[in-house]
Coordinates of C-alpha atoms and ligand atoms in Angstrom, one line a residue:
Chain A
M177 CA 0.0 0.0 0.0
E178 CA 1.3 3.4 -0.9
S179 CA 0.8 6.0 1.7
Q180 CA -0.9 9.3 0.9
Q181 CA 2.4 11.0 1.1
D182 CA 4.0 8.7 -1.5
I183 CA 1.1 9.4 -3.8
L184 CA 1.4 13.2 -3.4
A185 CA 5.2 13.1 -4.0
N186 CA 4.6 11.0 -7.1
I187 CA 2.1 13.5 -8.4
K188 CA 4.5 16.4 -7.7
R189 CA 7.3 14.8 -9.6
R190 CA 5.1 14.2 -12.6
Q191 CA 3.7 17.7 -12.5
F192 CA 7.3 19.0 -12.5
W193 CA 8.0 17.2 -15.8
D194 CA 4.7 18.4 -17.2
F195 CA 5.8 21.9 -16.5
V196 CA 9.3 21.5 -17.9
F197 CA 7.8 20.2 -21.2
A198 CA 5.2 22.9 -21.5
L199 CA 7.9 25.5 -20.9
T200 CA 10.2 24.1 -23.5
G201 CA 7.4 23.9 -26.0
L202 CA 6.4 27.5 -25.3
M203 CA 9.9 28.8 -25.7
S204 CA 10.3 27.1 -29.1
L205 CA 7.1 28.5 -30.2
L206 CA 8.0 32.0 -29.1
F207 CA 11.4 31.7 -30.8
A208 CA 9.8 30.8 -34.1
L209 CA 7.1 33.4 -33.8
I210 CA 9.4 36.2 -32.8
T211 CA 11.8 35.5 -35.7
L212 CA 8.9 35.5 -38.2
I213 CA 7.4 38.7 -36.8
T214 CA 10.8 40.5 -36.8
L215 CA 11.2 39.5 -40.4
I216 CA 7.7 40.8 -41.4
V217 CA 8.0 44.0 -39.4
D218 CA 11.4 44.8 -40.8
L219 CA 10.3 44.0 -44.4
S220 CA 7.1 46.1 -43.9
L221 CA 8.9 49.1 -42.4
T222 CA 11.1 49.3 -45.5
G223 CA 8.6 48.2 -48.1
V224 CA 5.1 49.4 -47.3
P225 CA 5.7 53.1 -47.9
R226 CA 6.8 52.3 -51.4
I227 CA 3.6 50.4 -52.3
T228 CA 1.5 52.9 -54.3
L229 CA -0.8 52.5 -57.3
D230 CA 2.1 53.5 -59.5
F231 CA 4.2 50.7 -58.2
F232 CA 1.7 48.2 -59.7
T233 CA 1.3 50.0 -63.1
S234 CA 4.9 50.8 -63.9
F235 CA 7.5 48.7 -65.7
P236 CA 10.9 48.2 -64.2
S237 CA 13.2 51.1 -64.9
R238 CA 16.8 52.2 -64.5
F239 CA 15.5 54.7 -61.9
A240 CA 14.5 53.1 -58.7
G241 CA 11.9 55.7 -57.9
K242 CA 10.0 55.2 -61.2
A243 CA 10.3 51.4 -61.3
G244 CA 7.3 49.2 -60.7
I245 CA 6.2 45.5 -60.8
L246 CA 3.7 45.7 -63.7
S247 CA 5.5 43.0 -65.8
A248 CA 6.3 41.0 -62.7
W249 CA 2.8 40.6 -61.3
V250 CA 1.2 40.1 -64.7
G251 CA 3.9 37.5 -65.3
S252 CA 3.2 35.8 -62.0
F253 CA -0.5 35.9 -62.7
C254 CA -0.1 34.3 -66.2
V255 CA 2.3 31.6 -64.9
M256 CA 0.0 30.8 -62.0
I257 CA -3.0 30.4 -64.4
T258 CA -1.0 28.1 -66.6
T259 CA 0.3 26.1 -63.6
A260 CA -3.2 25.7 -62.3
F261 CA -4.5 24.6 -65.7
C262 CA -1.7 21.9 -66.0
A263 CA -1.6 20.7 -62.4
I264 CA -5.2 20.6 -61.2
P265 CA -6.7 18.2 -63.8
L266 CA -3.6 16.0 -63.7
G267 CA -3.3 16.0 -60.0
V268 CA -6.9 15.4 -59.2
A269 CA -7.2 12.7 -61.9
A270 CA -4.1 10.9 -60.5
G271 CA -5.4 11.2 -57.0
V272 CA -8.8 9.8 -57.9
Y273 CA -7.2 7.0 -59.9
L274 CA -4.9 6.0 -57.0
E275 CA -7.8 6.0 -54.5
E276 CA -10.7 4.6 -56.4
Y277 CA -9.3 2.6 -59.3
S278 CA -5.9 1.2 -58.7
K279 CA -5.5 -2.1 -57.0
K280 CA -3.7 -1.9 -53.7
N281 CA -0.6 -3.9 -54.3
W282 CA 3.2 -3.4 -54.3
V283 CA 3.1 -1.4 -57.6
S284 CA 0.7 1.2 -56.1
Q285 CA 2.9 1.2 -52.9
I286 CA 6.0 2.1 -55.0
I287 CA 4.0 4.8 -56.9
E288 CA 2.8 6.2 -53.6
L289 CA 6.3 6.3 -52.1
N290 CA 7.6 8.0 -55.3
I291 CA 5.0 10.7 -55.2
I292 CA 5.9 11.5 -51.6
N293 CA 9.5 11.6 -52.7
L294 CA 8.7 13.9 -55.6
A295 CA 7.3 16.4 -53.2
G296 CA 10.7 16.6 -51.4
I297 CA 12.9 17.0 -54.5
P298 CA 14.7 20.4 -54.5
S299 CA 12.9 22.7 -56.9
I300 CA 15.9 23.6 -58.9
T301 CA 16.0 20.0 -60.1
Y302 CA 12.7 20.5 -61.7
G303 CA 14.2 23.6 -63.4
L304 CA 17.0 21.5 -64.8
M305 CA 14.6 18.8 -66.1
A306 CA 12.4 21.5 -67.6
L307 CA 15.3 23.1 -69.3
G308 CA 16.2 19.8 -71.0
L309 CA 12.7 18.7 -71.8
F310 CA 10.5 21.8 -72.4
V311 CA 13.1 24.3 -73.6
Y312 CA 15.5 22.1 -75.6
Q313 CA 13.5 19.0 -76.6
L314 CA 10.0 20.4 -77.1
K315 CA 11.3 23.8 -78.1
L316 CA 8.8 25.7 -76.0
G317 CA 11.3 28.4 -75.4
Q318 CA 11.7 30.5 -72.2
S319 CA 8.0 31.1 -72.2
I320 CA 5.1 31.4 -69.8
L321 CA 4.0 27.9 -71.0
T322 CA 7.4 26.4 -70.0
A323 CA 7.2 28.1 -66.6
G324 CA 3.6 27.0 -66.1
L325 CA 4.5 23.4 -67.0
T326 CA 7.6 23.4 -64.8
L327 CA 5.7 24.8 -61.7
G328 CA 2.8 22.5 -62.6
L329 CA 5.1 19.5 -62.3
L330 CA 6.6 20.9 -59.1
V331 CA 3.2 21.2 -57.3
L332 CA 1.7 18.0 -58.9
P333 CA 2.7 15.8 -55.9
I334 CA 1.1 18.2 -53.4
I335 CA -2.2 18.2 -55.3
I336 CA -2.1 14.4 -55.7
V337 CA -1.4 13.8 -52.0
T338 CA -4.1 16.3 -50.8
T339 CA -6.6 14.9 -53.2
R340 CA -6.0 11.4 -51.9
E341 CA -6.3 12.6 -48.3
A342 CA -9.6 14.3 -49.1
I343 CA -11.0 11.3 -50.8
R344 CA -9.8 9.0 -48.0
A345 CA -11.8 11.0 -45.5
I346 CA -15.1 9.9 -47.2
P347 CA -16.5 6.9 -45.3
N348 CA -16.8 3.7 -47.2
A349 CA -20.5 3.5 -46.2
I350 CA -21.1 6.4 -48.6
R351 CA -19.5 4.5 -51.5
E352 CA -21.5 1.4 -50.6
A353 CA -24.7 3.4 -50.5
S354 CA -24.0 4.7 -54.0
Y355 CA -23.0 1.4 -55.5
A356 CA -26.0 -0.3 -53.8
M357 CA -28.3 2.1 -55.7
G358 CA -26.8 0.7 -58.9
A359 CA -24.4 3.6 -59.6
S360 CA -21.4 3.0 -61.8
K361 CA -17.9 3.8 -60.7
W362 CA -17.9 7.0 -62.7
Q363 CA -21.3 8.0 -61.3
T364 CA -20.1 7.4 -57.8
I365 CA -17.0 9.5 -58.4
R366 CA -18.9 12.2 -60.2
H367 CA -21.9 12.4 -57.8
H368 CA -20.2 11.7 -54.5
I369 CA -16.4 11.4 -54.3
L370 CA -15.6 14.6 -56.1
P371 CA -18.2 16.8 -54.6
Y372 CA -17.5 15.6 -51.0
S373 CA -13.8 15.9 -51.4
S374 CA -13.8 19.2 -53.3
G375 CA -13.2 21.3 -50.1
G376 CA -10.0 19.3 -49.3
I377 CA -8.9 19.4 -53.0
M378 CA -9.3 23.1 -53.2
T379 CA -7.4 23.6 -50.0
G380 CA -4.6 21.6 -51.6
V381 CA -4.7 23.5 -54.8
I382 CA -4.5 26.9 -53.0
I383 CA -1.6 25.7 -50.8
S384 CA 0.3 24.4 -53.8
L385 CA -0.3 27.6 -55.8
S386 CA 0.9 29.7 -52.9
R387 CA 4.0 27.6 -52.9
A388 CA 4.4 28.0 -56.7
I389 CA 4.0 31.8 -56.6
G390 CA 7.2 32.1 -54.5
E391 CA 9.3 29.7 -56.5
T392 CA 12.4 31.4 -58.1
A393 CA 15.1 28.8 -58.7
P394 CA 13.4 26.6 -61.3
L395 CA 12.3 29.7 -63.3
I396 CA 15.8 31.2 -63.4
T397 CA 17.0 27.8 -64.5
I398 CA 14.7 27.7 -67.5
G399 CA 15.9 31.2 -68.3
A400 CA 13.2 33.6 -67.2
L401 CA 14.3 37.2 -67.9
T402 CA 15.1 39.5 -65.1
F403 CA 14.3 42.7 -66.9
I404 CA 11.1 42.9 -68.9
A405 CA 9.5 46.1 -69.9
F406 CA 6.5 44.9 -71.9
L407 CA 3.4 42.8 -71.3
P408 CA 2.5 39.4 -72.8
T409 CA 0.2 39.5 -75.8
A410 CA -3.4 40.3 -74.8
P411 CA -5.5 37.1 -74.4
I412 CA -8.5 38.6 -76.2
S413 CA -8.3 39.8 -79.8
D414 CA -10.8 41.6 -82.0
V415 CA -10.8 39.0 -84.8
P416 CA -12.5 35.6 -84.4
P417 CA -12.1 33.4 -82.5
F418 CA -11.4 36.3 -80.2
I419 CA -9.3 34.3 -77.9
N420 CA -5.6 34.5 -78.3
L421 CA -3.2 32.0 -76.8
K422 CA 0.0 33.7 -78.1
W423 CA 0.8 35.0 -74.6
L424 CA 1.7 31.4 -73.6
M425 CA 4.8 31.6 -75.8
D426 CA 5.9 35.1 -74.6
P427 CA 8.9 35.7 -72.4
F428 CA 8.1 36.7 -68.8
T429 CA 9.3 37.6 -65.4
V430 CA 7.7 36.9 -62.0
M431 CA 7.7 38.8 -58.8
P432 CA 10.3 36.8 -56.9
I433 CA 12.7 37.1 -59.8
Q434 CA 12.1 40.9 -60.0
M435 CA 12.7 41.0 -56.3
F436 CA 16.0 39.1 -56.7
N437 CA 17.0 41.4 -59.6
W438 CA 16.5 44.5 -57.5
L439 CA 18.3 43.0 -54.5
S440 CA 21.3 42.2 -56.5
R441 CA 21.8 45.9 -57.4
P442 CA 24.1 48.0 -55.2
Q443 CA 21.8 51.1 -54.8
A444 CA 19.8 51.1 -51.6
E445 CA 16.7 52.6 -53.4
F446 CA 16.3 49.4 -55.4
H447 CA 16.4 47.4 -52.1
V448 CA 13.3 49.3 -51.0
N449 CA 11.6 48.2 -54.2
A450 CA 12.6 44.6 -53.4
A451 CA 11.2 44.9 -49.9
A452 CA 7.9 46.3 -51.2
T453 CA 7.6 43.4 -53.7
G454 CA 8.4 41.0 -50.8
V455 CA 5.6 42.5 -48.7
I456 CA 3.2 42.0 -51.6
L457 CA 4.3 38.4 -52.1
L458 CA 3.9 37.8 -48.4
M459 CA 0.4 39.3 -48.3
M460 CA -0.6 37.1 -51.3
T461 CA 0.7 34.0 -49.6
L462 CA -1.1 34.9 -46.4
I463 CA -4.4 35.6 -48.2
M464 CA -4.2 32.4 -50.1
N465 CA -3.4 30.3 -47.0
G466 CA -6.1 32.1 -45.1
G467 CA -8.5 31.2 -47.9
A468 CA -7.5 27.6 -47.7
I469 CA -8.1 27.5 -44.0
Y470 CA -11.5 29.1 -44.4
L471 CA -12.5 26.7 -47.1
R472 CA -11.4 23.7 -45.1
S473 CA -13.4 24.8 -42.0
R474 CA -16.4 25.6 -44.1
F475 CA -16.4 22.2 -45.8
R476 CA -15.8 20.4 -42.6
K477 CA -18.9 21.9 -41.2
K478 CA -20.9 21.0 -44.3
M479 CA -19.6 17.5 -44.7
K480 CA -20.5 15.5 -41.6
W481 CA -21.3 11.9 -42.1
Chain B
M9 CA -51.3 -17.8 -53.3
E10 CA -49.0 -20.1 -55.0
L11 CA -45.4 -20.4 -53.9
N12 CA -42.6 -19.6 -56.3
L13 CA -38.9 -19.4 -55.9
R14 CA -37.5 -15.9 -56.4
A15 CA -33.9 -16.8 -55.6
E16 CA -32.0 -19.8 -54.5
V17 CA -28.7 -19.8 -52.6
K18 CA -26.7 -22.9 -53.4
N19 CA -23.6 -24.1 -51.5
L20 CA -22.5 -20.6 -50.9
E21 CA -19.1 -20.3 -49.3
F22 CA -17.6 -17.0 -48.5
S23 CA -14.4 -15.8 -46.9
Y24 CA -12.7 -12.5 -46.2
G25 CA -9.2 -13.4 -47.2
E26 CA -8.2 -16.3 -45.1
K27 CA -11.1 -16.0 -42.8
K28 CA -14.0 -18.2 -43.8
V29 CA -17.3 -16.7 -42.8
L30 CA -20.0 -18.8 -44.7
N31 CA -19.5 -22.5 -44.9
G32 CA -21.8 -23.6 -47.7
I33 CA -25.3 -22.1 -47.3
T34 CA -28.2 -23.4 -49.2
L35 CA -31.4 -21.4 -48.8
P36 CA -34.6 -20.8 -50.9
I37 CA -36.0 -17.3 -51.1
Y38 CA -39.7 -17.4 -52.0
E39 CA -41.4 -14.8 -54.2
N40 CA -43.5 -12.2 -52.3
R41 CA -42.6 -13.6 -49.0
V42 CA -40.5 -12.2 -46.2
T43 CA -37.5 -14.3 -45.2
A44 CA -35.9 -13.5 -41.9
L45 CA -32.3 -14.2 -41.1
I46 CA -31.6 -14.7 -37.4
G47 CA -28.7 -15.8 -35.4
P48 CA -26.1 -14.5 -32.9
S49 CA -23.9 -11.6 -33.6
G50 CA -21.0 -12.4 -36.0
C51 CA -22.6 -15.5 -37.5
G52 CA -22.6 -14.1 -41.0
K53 CA -26.0 -12.6 -41.6
T54 CA -24.8 -9.3 -43.0
T55 CA -22.2 -11.2 -45.0
L56 CA -24.8 -13.4 -46.6
L57 CA -27.1 -10.5 -47.3
R58 CA -24.3 -8.5 -49.0
C59 CA -23.7 -11.4 -51.4
F60 CA -27.2 -10.8 -52.9
N61 CA -26.2 -7.4 -54.3
R62 CA -22.5 -8.1 -54.9
M63 CA -21.4 -5.6 -52.3
H64 CA -18.4 -7.7 -51.6
D65 CA -17.1 -7.1 -55.1
L66 CA -16.0 -3.7 -53.9
Y67 CA -13.3 -5.3 -51.8
A68 CA -10.3 -7.2 -53.0
N69 CA -10.1 -9.8 -50.2
A70 CA -13.7 -11.2 -50.7
Q71 CA -13.9 -14.7 -52.1
Y72 CA -17.1 -16.5 -53.1
K73 CA -17.8 -20.0 -54.0
G74 CA -21.2 -21.4 -54.9
E75 CA -24.1 -19.6 -56.5
I76 CA -27.2 -17.5 -56.0
L77 CA -29.8 -18.3 -58.7
L78 CA -32.2 -15.5 -59.5
Y79 CA -35.6 -16.8 -60.7
P80 CA -37.4 -17.0 -63.1
D81 CA -34.4 -17.0 -65.5
K82 CA -32.2 -19.0 -63.0
R83 CA -29.2 -16.9 -63.7
N84 CA -26.3 -17.1 -61.2
I85 CA -25.9 -13.5 -60.0
L86 CA -22.5 -14.4 -58.5
G87 CA -21.3 -15.3 -61.9
K88 CA -18.2 -13.5 -63.1
E89 CA -20.0 -12.7 -66.4
I90 CA -22.8 -10.8 -64.7
D91 CA -22.2 -7.1 -64.1
P92 CA -22.7 -6.3 -60.4
M93 CA -24.4 -3.1 -61.5
E94 CA -27.2 -5.0 -63.0
V95 CA -27.6 -7.0 -59.9
R96 CA -27.7 -3.9 -57.7
M97 CA -30.2 -2.2 -59.9
R98 CA -32.6 -5.1 -59.4
I99 CA -31.9 -5.9 -55.8
G100 CA -32.1 -3.0 -53.3
M101 CA -30.5 -2.8 -49.9
V102 CA -30.9 -1.0 -46.6
F103 CA -27.7 -1.1 -44.5
Q104 CA -27.2 -1.9 -40.9
K105 CA -26.0 1.7 -40.2
P106 CA -27.9 4.5 -41.9
N107 CA -25.8 5.9 -44.7
P108 CA -27.5 8.9 -46.2
F109 CA -25.6 11.0 -48.7
P110 CA -24.6 14.5 -47.5
K111 CA -27.1 15.9 -49.9
S112 CA -30.7 17.0 -49.6
I113 CA -33.4 14.7 -48.6
L114 CA -34.9 15.0 -52.1
E115 CA -31.6 14.1 -53.8
N116 CA -31.1 11.1 -51.5
V117 CA -34.5 9.6 -52.3
A118 CA -34.2 10.5 -56.0
Y119 CA -30.7 9.2 -56.4
G120 CA -31.6 5.7 -57.7
L121 CA -33.7 7.4 -60.4
R122 CA -31.0 9.8 -61.2
V123 CA -28.5 7.0 -61.7
R124 CA -30.9 5.3 -64.1
G125 CA -31.1 8.5 -66.1
V126 CA -34.7 9.5 -65.2
K127 CA -35.2 13.2 -66.0
K128 CA -38.9 13.8 -65.8
Q129 CA -39.3 16.0 -62.8
S130 CA -43.0 15.2 -62.1
F131 CA -42.2 11.5 -62.1
I132 CA -39.3 12.0 -59.7
E133 CA -41.4 14.1 -57.4
E134 CA -44.2 11.6 -57.3
R135 CA -41.8 8.8 -56.6
V136 CA -40.0 10.6 -53.9
E137 CA -43.3 11.5 -52.2
R138 CA -44.6 7.9 -52.4
S139 CA -41.3 6.4 -51.1
L140 CA -41.2 8.8 -48.2
Q141 CA -44.9 8.0 -47.4
Q142 CA -44.1 4.3 -47.5
A143 CA -41.1 4.7 -45.2
G144 CA -43.2 6.8 -42.8
L145 CA -41.0 9.9 -43.2
W146 CA -43.3 12.1 -45.4
K147 CA -44.9 14.0 -42.5
E148 CA -41.6 15.0 -41.0
A149 CA -39.8 15.6 -44.3
K150 CA -42.3 17.2 -46.6
D151 CA -41.5 20.7 -45.5
R152 CA -37.7 20.2 -45.6
L153 CA -37.1 18.2 -48.7
N154 CA -34.2 20.5 -49.7
S155 CA -32.4 20.5 -46.3
P156 CA -29.5 18.2 -45.8
A157 CA -30.3 14.6 -44.9
T158 CA -27.4 14.5 -42.5
A159 CA -29.3 16.9 -40.2
L160 CA -32.0 14.2 -39.7
S161 CA -32.0 12.1 -36.5
G162 CA -30.5 8.6 -36.7
G163 CA -34.0 6.9 -36.9
Q164 CA -35.1 9.4 -39.5
Q165 CA -32.0 8.7 -41.5
Q166 CA -32.7 5.0 -41.4
R167 CA -36.2 5.6 -42.8
L168 CA -34.7 7.9 -45.4
C169 CA -32.5 5.0 -46.5
I170 CA -35.5 2.8 -46.7
A171 CA -37.3 5.3 -48.9
R172 CA -34.2 5.6 -51.0
A173 CA -34.1 1.9 -51.6
L174 CA -37.9 1.8 -52.3
A175 CA -37.8 4.6 -54.9
T176 CA -36.5 2.3 -57.7
E177 CA -39.0 -0.5 -57.0
P178 CA -36.4 -3.3 -56.5
E179 CA -37.4 -6.9 -57.2
I180 CA -35.8 -8.1 -54.0
L181 CA -35.3 -5.9 -51.0
L182 CA -32.5 -6.6 -48.5
L183 CA -33.0 -5.1 -45.0
D184 CA -30.1 -5.4 -42.6
E185 CA -31.6 -4.7 -39.1
P186 CA -33.7 -1.8 -40.5
T187 CA -35.3 -1.0 -37.2
S188 CA -32.3 -1.3 -34.8
A189 CA -32.1 2.5 -34.5
L190 CA -35.9 3.2 -34.4
D191 CA -38.4 3.9 -31.7
P192 CA -41.3 1.6 -31.2
I193 CA -43.7 3.7 -33.2
S194 CA -41.4 3.9 -36.3
T195 CA -40.6 0.2 -35.8
R196 CA -44.3 -0.7 -36.0
H197 CA -44.6 1.5 -39.0
I198 CA -41.7 -0.2 -40.8
E199 CA -43.1 -3.6 -39.9
E200 CA -46.5 -2.7 -41.4
L201 CA -44.7 -1.4 -44.4
I202 CA -42.9 -4.8 -44.8
Q203 CA -46.3 -6.5 -44.6
E204 CA -47.6 -4.1 -47.2
L205 CA -44.6 -4.5 -49.6
R206 CA -44.9 -8.3 -49.7
K207 CA -47.5 -7.9 -52.4
D208 CA -44.9 -6.5 -54.8
V209 CA -41.4 -7.4 -53.6
T210 CA -39.6 -10.2 -52.1
I211 CA -37.9 -9.3 -48.8
A212 CA -34.9 -10.7 -46.9
I213 CA -34.6 -9.1 -43.5
V214 CA -31.9 -9.5 -40.8
T215 CA -33.1 -8.8 -37.3
H216 CA -32.0 -9.4 -33.8
S217 CA -35.6 -9.1 -32.5
L218 CA -37.2 -12.5 -32.6
H219 CA -40.6 -10.9 -31.9
Q220 CA -40.1 -8.8 -35.0
A221 CA -39.0 -11.8 -37.1
A222 CA -42.1 -13.7 -35.8
R223 CA -44.4 -10.8 -36.6
V224 CA -43.2 -10.0 -40.1
S225 CA -41.6 -13.0 -41.7
D226 CA -43.1 -16.0 -43.5
Y227 CA -39.9 -18.0 -43.4
T228 CA -37.0 -17.9 -41.1
A229 CA -33.4 -19.1 -41.5
F230 CA -31.4 -19.6 -38.3
M231 CA -27.6 -19.2 -38.8
Y232 CA -24.9 -20.1 -36.4
L233 CA -21.1 -19.6 -36.9
G234 CA -21.4 -19.4 -40.7
D235 CA -23.8 -22.4 -41.1
L236 CA -27.4 -22.5 -41.9
I237 CA -28.8 -24.5 -39.0
E238 CA -32.5 -24.5 -39.7
F239 CA -34.8 -23.1 -42.3
G240 CA -38.6 -23.3 -42.2
K241 CA -41.9 -21.6 -41.9
S242 CA -41.6 -19.0 -39.2
D243 CA -44.5 -20.2 -37.1
Q244 CA -42.9 -23.6 -37.0
I245 CA -39.4 -22.3 -36.2
Y246 CA -40.6 -20.1 -33.3
T247 CA -43.0 -22.7 -31.8
N248 CA -41.5 -26.0 -32.7
P249 CA -37.8 -25.8 -33.8
K250 CA -36.3 -29.1 -34.9
D251 CA -32.7 -28.3 -34.0
Q252 CA -31.5 -28.1 -30.4
R253 CA -29.3 -25.0 -31.3
T254 CA -32.3 -23.2 -32.8
E255 CA -34.3 -23.9 -29.7
N256 CA -31.5 -22.7 -27.4
Y257 CA -31.3 -19.5 -29.4
I258 CA -35.0 -18.6 -29.5
T259 CA -35.4 -19.4 -25.9
G260 CA -32.5 -17.1 -25.1
R261 CA -30.2 -19.7 -23.7
F262 CA -27.3 -18.3 -25.8
G263 CA -26.5 -15.7 -28.4
Ligands
ATP748 N1 -14.6 -6.7 -43.8 C1 -14.4 -7.8 -43.1 N2 -13.2 -8.4 -43.0 C2 -12.9 -9.4 -42.3 N3 -13.8 -10.1 -41.5 C3 -15.1 -9.6 -41.5 C4 -15.4 -8.4 -42.3 N4 -16.7 -8.2 -42.1 C5 -17.2 -9.1 -41.2 N5 -16.2 -9.9 -40.8 C6 -16.3 -11.1 -39.9 O1 -17.2 -12.0 -40.5 C7 -18.0 -12.6 -39.5 C8 -19.5 -12.4 -39.9 O2 -19.8 -11.0 -39.8 P1 -21.2 -10.4 -40.2 O3 -21.0 -8.9 -40.2 O4 -21.7 -11.1 -41.4 O5 -22.0 -10.8 -38.9 P2 -23.5 -10.5 -38.5 O6 -24.2 -11.8 -38.4 O7 -24.1 -9.6 -39.4 O8 -23.4 -9.9 -37.0 P3 -24.2 -8.7 -36.4 O9 -25.5 -9.3 -35.9 O10 -23.4 -8.3 -35.2 O11 -24.4 -7.6 -37.4 C9 -17.6 -11.9 -38.2 O12 -16.8 -12.8 -37.5 C10 -16.9 -10.7 -38.6 O13 -15.8 -10.5 -37.7
MG749 MG1 -24.8 -7.6 -39.3

């Protein structure tokens, strides 16, 4: 029999370790948070005053005060659209295939392992591959299309993995209910699997795009220009068929490259421009991630089984 | 009324991977009759029921042997050459746990019609109303047909699933403990429905309530550890069982 005192001493000892662990955790959290906040505050103090309407509507220039990010944000926007167009259908289709169609055996295990590995490959490797494949072999040039395809490949594993996770969250009972009504596989996917997992899939898409928008290395590798003082061809034309895809083949720059370009100049005024671009990039990433969190919580509320 | 076979289970063996669950079941299912499957938990009732609509085909580790002949054409619905989709379109099922789709009540009940490509709105509405009436959910649901089915209570969800299965007028209806989540009033309603439906459909029902089985069924099959121990007319099984194990079960000495 333990005496009351023994029990109390025992509790005290364990409470002490509880406390030690909580304190360590809190310190680590504070360390990470403070570093991040310092970074953001520092960047904002330098950059925010520079963010005016003119900054968005001017091309880069030899004069830091007149330079803007027009070609950079238009470039980022075009590349993101191309990336989304390439990666979303491929990633979602691959995820649905792996979850709903493929047999669960060693082949699928190897594929699964490789997809996870792909997500961890340094992004510059994708740039090298794209340089060889898209630029030299397929002769797509140093274009928006090449950039979109490259970043599309880069984020493909993220989209596949999040699609699979979203699909796996659907209980089997729902599939059984659908099949029991005589639905085909495709009907089950079309009427149930895709709608019920769309929240999770969209979250994954947004997170992957917010990763792609900050990517620099692979785009420099494929030869994105660092100084562009014109816009891509307009996507709409006044002659039928009114839609013009020439912009896909135009050269481009993107915001992180523009930022890199300005940072590498000696004059401090250009560094202010870089900080301002950094703030804008940061804001966009925050907004996208916030949107992803919002979507996730909304769908979680709607989809209870 | 004359007695015709609607289906016939012949030497049906079933295993989940290595684990054998049904050891050669032979069982007639008579047309426009209610056949009750009873037996202690884990004896294989659900497994047997799910063979009738090829639910096991969704999982790789399921292995069948034997046949289930569907009358009058005597086709073996377990045959590899038969598309499980055809079987499922003809044989409806209500599962042990309610599994409504996270869609509106209307969409749930109309789903079978949608799958079959029915487009006519008036026909769909009519069917939905009739099915909900039959399942005893119409009164509660008629003003909220467009609200999500997952907001219904457990018992309401189960009745919704019954309505969903009825909407396509299946030839055989499989009911896996349809009233286990229902209150006595809904239970009585479902039992009356089963009596009513006998005119048009053949029903196989799994139940743990022997009173229910005695009330609603014409034939009863008692299963034990994957074997069919006794099959016969319900009044005979419940009053005068032939097998000692059946007697033990219905008198509550085990199970
Ligand atoms: N997916 C599965 N994989 C492996 N074994 C299973 C699976 N489903 C059921 N079993 C096993 O098969 C046996 C029969 O299960 P089944 O669900 O048919 O029983 P039941 O008679 O319906 O029981 P209950 O009355 O509790 O619903 C049980 O021993 C169970 O553990
Ligand atoms: Mg069961």
